[in-house]
Every structure is written in C-alpha cells, then in structure tokens.
Short mmCIF file of C-alpha atoms in Angstrom, two decimals:
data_model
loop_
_atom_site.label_atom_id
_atom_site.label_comp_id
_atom_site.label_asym_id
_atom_site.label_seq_id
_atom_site.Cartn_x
_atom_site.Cartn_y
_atom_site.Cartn_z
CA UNK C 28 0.00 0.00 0.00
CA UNK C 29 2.81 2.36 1.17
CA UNK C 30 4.06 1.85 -2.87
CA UNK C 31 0.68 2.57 -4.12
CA UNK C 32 0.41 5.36 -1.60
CA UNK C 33 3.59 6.56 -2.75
CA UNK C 34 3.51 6.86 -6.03
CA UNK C 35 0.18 9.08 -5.46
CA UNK C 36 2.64 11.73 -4.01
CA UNK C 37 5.07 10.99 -6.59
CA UNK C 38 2.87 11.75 -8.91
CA UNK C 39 2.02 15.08 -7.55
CA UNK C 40 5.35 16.43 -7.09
CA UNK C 41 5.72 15.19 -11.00
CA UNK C 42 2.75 16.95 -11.82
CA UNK C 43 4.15 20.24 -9.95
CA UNK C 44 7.57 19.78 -11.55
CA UNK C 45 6.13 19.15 -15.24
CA UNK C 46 3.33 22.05 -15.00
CA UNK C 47 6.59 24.49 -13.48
CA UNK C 48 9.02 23.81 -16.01
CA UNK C 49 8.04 26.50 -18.65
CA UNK C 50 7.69 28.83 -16.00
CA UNK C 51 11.22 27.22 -14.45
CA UNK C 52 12.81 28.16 -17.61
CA UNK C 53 11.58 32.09 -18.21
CA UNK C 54 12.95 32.84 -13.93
CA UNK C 55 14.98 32.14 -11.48
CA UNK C 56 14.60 28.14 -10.72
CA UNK C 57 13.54 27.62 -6.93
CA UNK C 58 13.61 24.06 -5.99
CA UNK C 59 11.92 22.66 -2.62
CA UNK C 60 11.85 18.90 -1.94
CA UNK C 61 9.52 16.38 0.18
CA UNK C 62 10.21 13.42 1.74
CA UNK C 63 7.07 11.37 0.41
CA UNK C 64 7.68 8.09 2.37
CA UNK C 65 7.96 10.15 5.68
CA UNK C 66 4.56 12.01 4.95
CA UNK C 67 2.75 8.61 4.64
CA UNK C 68 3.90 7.58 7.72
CA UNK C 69 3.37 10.14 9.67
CA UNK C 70 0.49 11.54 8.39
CA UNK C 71 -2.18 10.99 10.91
CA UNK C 72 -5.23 10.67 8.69
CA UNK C 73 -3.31 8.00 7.25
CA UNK C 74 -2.58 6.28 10.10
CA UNK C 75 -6.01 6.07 10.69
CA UNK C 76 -7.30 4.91 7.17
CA UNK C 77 -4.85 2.48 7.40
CA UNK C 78 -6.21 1.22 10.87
CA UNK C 79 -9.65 1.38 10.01
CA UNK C 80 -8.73 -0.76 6.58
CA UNK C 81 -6.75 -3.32 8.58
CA UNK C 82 -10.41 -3.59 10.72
CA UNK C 83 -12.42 -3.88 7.45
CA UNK C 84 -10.26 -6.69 5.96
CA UNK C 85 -10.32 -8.53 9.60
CA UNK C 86 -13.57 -8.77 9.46
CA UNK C 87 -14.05 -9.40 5.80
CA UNK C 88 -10.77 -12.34 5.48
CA UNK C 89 -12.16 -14.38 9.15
CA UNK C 90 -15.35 -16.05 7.15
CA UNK C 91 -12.89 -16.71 4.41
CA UNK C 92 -10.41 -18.38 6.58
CA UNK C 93 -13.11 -20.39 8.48
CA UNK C 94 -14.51 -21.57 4.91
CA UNK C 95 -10.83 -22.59 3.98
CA UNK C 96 -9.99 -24.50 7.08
CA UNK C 97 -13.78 -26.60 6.00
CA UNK C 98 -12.39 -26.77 2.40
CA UNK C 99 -9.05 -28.33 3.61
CA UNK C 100 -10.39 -30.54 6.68
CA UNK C 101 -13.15 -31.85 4.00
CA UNK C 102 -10.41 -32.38 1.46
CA UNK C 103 -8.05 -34.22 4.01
CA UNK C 104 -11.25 -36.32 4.85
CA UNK C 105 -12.20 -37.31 1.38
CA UNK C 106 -8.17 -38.09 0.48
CA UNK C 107 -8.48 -40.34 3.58
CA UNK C 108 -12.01 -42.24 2.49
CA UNK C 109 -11.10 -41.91 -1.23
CA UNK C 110 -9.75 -45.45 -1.42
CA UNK C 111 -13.08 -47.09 0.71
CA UNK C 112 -15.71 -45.16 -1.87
CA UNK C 113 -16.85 -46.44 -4.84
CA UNK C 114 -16.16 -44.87 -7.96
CA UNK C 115 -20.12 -43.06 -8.39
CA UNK C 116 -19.70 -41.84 -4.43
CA UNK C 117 -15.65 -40.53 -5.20
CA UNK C 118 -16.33 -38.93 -8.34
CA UNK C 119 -19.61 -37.24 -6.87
CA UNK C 120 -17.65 -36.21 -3.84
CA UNK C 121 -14.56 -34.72 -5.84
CA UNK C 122 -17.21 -32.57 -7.79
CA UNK C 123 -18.97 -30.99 -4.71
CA UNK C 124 -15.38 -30.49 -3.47
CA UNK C 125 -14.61 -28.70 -6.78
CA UNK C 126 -17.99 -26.65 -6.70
CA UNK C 127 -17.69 -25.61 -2.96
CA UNK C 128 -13.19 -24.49 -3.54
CA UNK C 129 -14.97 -22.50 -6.89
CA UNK C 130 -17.10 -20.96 -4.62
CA UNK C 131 -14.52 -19.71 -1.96
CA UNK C 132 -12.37 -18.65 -4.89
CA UNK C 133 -15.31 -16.41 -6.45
CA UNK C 134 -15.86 -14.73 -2.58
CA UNK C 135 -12.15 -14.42 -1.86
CA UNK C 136 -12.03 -12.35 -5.27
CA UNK C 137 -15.57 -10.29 -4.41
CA UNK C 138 -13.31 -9.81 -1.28
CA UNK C 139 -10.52 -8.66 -2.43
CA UNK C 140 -12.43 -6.17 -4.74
CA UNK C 141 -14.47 -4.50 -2.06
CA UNK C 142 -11.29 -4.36 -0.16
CA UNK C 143 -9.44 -2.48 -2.33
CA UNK C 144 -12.83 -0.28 -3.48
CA UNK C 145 -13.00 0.35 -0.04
CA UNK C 146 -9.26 1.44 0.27
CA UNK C 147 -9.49 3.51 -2.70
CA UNK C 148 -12.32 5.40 -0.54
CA UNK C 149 -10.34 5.90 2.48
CA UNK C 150 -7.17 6.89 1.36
CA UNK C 151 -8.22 9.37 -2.04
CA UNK C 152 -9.09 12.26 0.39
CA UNK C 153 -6.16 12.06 1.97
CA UNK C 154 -3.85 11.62 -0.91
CA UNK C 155 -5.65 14.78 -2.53
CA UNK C 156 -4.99 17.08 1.06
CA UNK C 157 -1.29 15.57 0.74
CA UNK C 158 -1.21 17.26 -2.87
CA UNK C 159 -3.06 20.36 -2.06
CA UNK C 160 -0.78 20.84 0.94
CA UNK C 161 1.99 20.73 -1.38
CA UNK C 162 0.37 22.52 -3.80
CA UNK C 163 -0.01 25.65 -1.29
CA UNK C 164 3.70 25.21 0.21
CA UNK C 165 5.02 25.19 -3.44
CA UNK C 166 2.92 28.64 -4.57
CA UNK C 167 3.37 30.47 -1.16
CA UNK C 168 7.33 29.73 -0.83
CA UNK C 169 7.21 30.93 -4.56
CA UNK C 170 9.04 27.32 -5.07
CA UNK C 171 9.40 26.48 -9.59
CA UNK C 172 9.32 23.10 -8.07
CA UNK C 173 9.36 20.32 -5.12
CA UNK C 174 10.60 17.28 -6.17
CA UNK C 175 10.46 13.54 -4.02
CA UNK C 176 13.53 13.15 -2.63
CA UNK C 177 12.45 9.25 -0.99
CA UNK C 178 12.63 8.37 -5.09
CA UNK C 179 16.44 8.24 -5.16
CA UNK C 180 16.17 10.66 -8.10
CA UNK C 181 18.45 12.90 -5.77
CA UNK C 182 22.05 12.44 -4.64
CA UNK C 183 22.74 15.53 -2.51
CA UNK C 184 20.54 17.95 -1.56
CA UNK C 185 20.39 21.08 0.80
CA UNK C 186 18.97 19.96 4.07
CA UNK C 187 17.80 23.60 4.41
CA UNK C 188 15.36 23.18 1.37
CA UNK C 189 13.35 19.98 2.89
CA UNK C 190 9.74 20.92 3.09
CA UNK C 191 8.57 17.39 4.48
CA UNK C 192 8.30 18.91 8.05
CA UNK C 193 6.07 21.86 6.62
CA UNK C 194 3.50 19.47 4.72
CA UNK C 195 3.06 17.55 7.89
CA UNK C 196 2.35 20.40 10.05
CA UNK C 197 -0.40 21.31 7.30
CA UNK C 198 -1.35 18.11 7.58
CA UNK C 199 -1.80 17.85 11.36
CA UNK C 200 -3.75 21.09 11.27
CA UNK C 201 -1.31 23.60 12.19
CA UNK C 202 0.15 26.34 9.46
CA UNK C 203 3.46 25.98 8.43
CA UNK C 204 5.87 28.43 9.71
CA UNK C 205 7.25 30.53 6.54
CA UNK C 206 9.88 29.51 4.64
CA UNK C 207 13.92 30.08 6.31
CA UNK C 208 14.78 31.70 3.31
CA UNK C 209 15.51 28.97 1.07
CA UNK C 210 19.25 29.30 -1.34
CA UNK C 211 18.00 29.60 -4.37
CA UNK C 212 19.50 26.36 -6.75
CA UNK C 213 22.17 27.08 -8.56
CA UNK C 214 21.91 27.81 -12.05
CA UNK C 215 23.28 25.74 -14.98
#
C-alpha cells in the first residue's frame, strides 16, 4: 500500500515539476523537496485509514479463513475415504469439493475487490490534502518546483530546502511556519 500510496505523491510532485518547467525556464529556478515516504507515515489521517482498513479486511478475510480450514479438513477427509468409496460416491464427492473451492475462490475475489474499493475510498481524500498541501507550500514559498527526494532521483541535496516537516504540520492542522529563506539552486 505504502508503494501505491507513494507513487500518489510521486505523482504530484511530477505533476508540480512538469506544470513548473516553462515557468522554471523564463525565472529564477527555486527548488523545494519532500520526503514522500515520511509524509505517509506520519500523516495521521493515514494512520487512521490504514487502521480502520486493517479492521475492514479482519472482518471481511475471518469467514474466508473459516470456509478454507472446512475446504481443507473436507479435502483431508475425502483423500483419507477416497480409497473405501466407490467410484459413483468418489467422483460425486470430488465434484462438490470442486464446486464448494470455486465458490470460496469467487468470494475471496468479491473480497478482495471491495477491499481495495474500499481502500481507494479511504485513502483518495487524503492523498488529494497531501497534494493540495503541497500545492499551497510550493505557490506560497514561490518554489518552480518540489521534487520527491524518498525516489532516489536525488544524490545531494540542501537539508535547508526539505519541506517534508512543513506538509506535515499542514497536515496535522497547524500552518506551516514561513519559509527560512531557502538558497535559491544554482543555475546551470
């Protein structure tokens, strides 16, 4: 999930840095970067999604596993009386077997669908507050662009231009404190 999540916020600062670059090359080029696996986990909304998913699934994967544990007990049980049975009573067996492991297969997947659907609900909000925080950081620091520096896209960077602390504090509720005068990057 956190590489799903991830790749939201990737996408974001791309989107920032792709919309910027026309504008990047007509000024002065002021760069700002995030730390995008750091805002998932801390973010608290997150946290909470995440909780209230792991909840969801609980509840959703326990008749699952109780209907597997009868699928493999009744298996075990027919391997076991397979040899006693006559052919008509084996074969009839085998095919409720097959019917009843189709069935669990077709709920798993129903499952697994409203799990994600339901993921997909939880976590959009948050993933579009993570971008608009962003957003606002990037166009009141007057920033060209803020790149992901968790995407090892970046070798060195000045500590002093790290706005992951700032997009959590939006993020918590608070305002972020204004900008310590960010060095502008250098030009090529």
């Amino acid at each position: 999930m956190k590489r799903i999540l991830s790749a939201g916020v990737m996408g974001a600062a791309m989107a920032l840095v792709l919309g910027a670059a026309p504008a990047a090359a007509q000024a002065g080029l002021k760069i700002g970067f995030v730390n995008s696996q750091r805002i998932l986990a801390e973010t608290p909304a997150l946290q909470q999604a995440q909780q209230t998913l792991q909840g969801e699934l609980g509840r959703l994967r326990a008749p699952l596993d109780s209907l597997e544990q009868s699928l493999g007990a009744q298996q075990q049980q027919f391997q076991q009386q397979s040899a006693t049975l006559s052919q008509q009573a084996r074969d009839q067996r085998q095919q409720q077997l097959q019917q009843q492991f189709a069935a669990y297969q077709q709920r798993a997947q129903q499952a697994q669908e409203q799990a994600a659907q339901r993921q997909q609900q939880l976590v959009a909000p948050i993933m579009n507050q993570i971008r608009q925080s962003i957003e606002t950081l990037r166009r009141e620091g007057g920033f060209t662009m803020i790149i992901d520096s968790s995407q090892d896209a970046i070798i060195v960077v000045d500590p002093s231009l790290d706005l992951t602390d700032r997009v959590l504090q939006r993020l918590r509720g608070g305002a972020a404190a204004p900008p310590a005068a960010p060095p502008a990057a250098p030009r090529p």
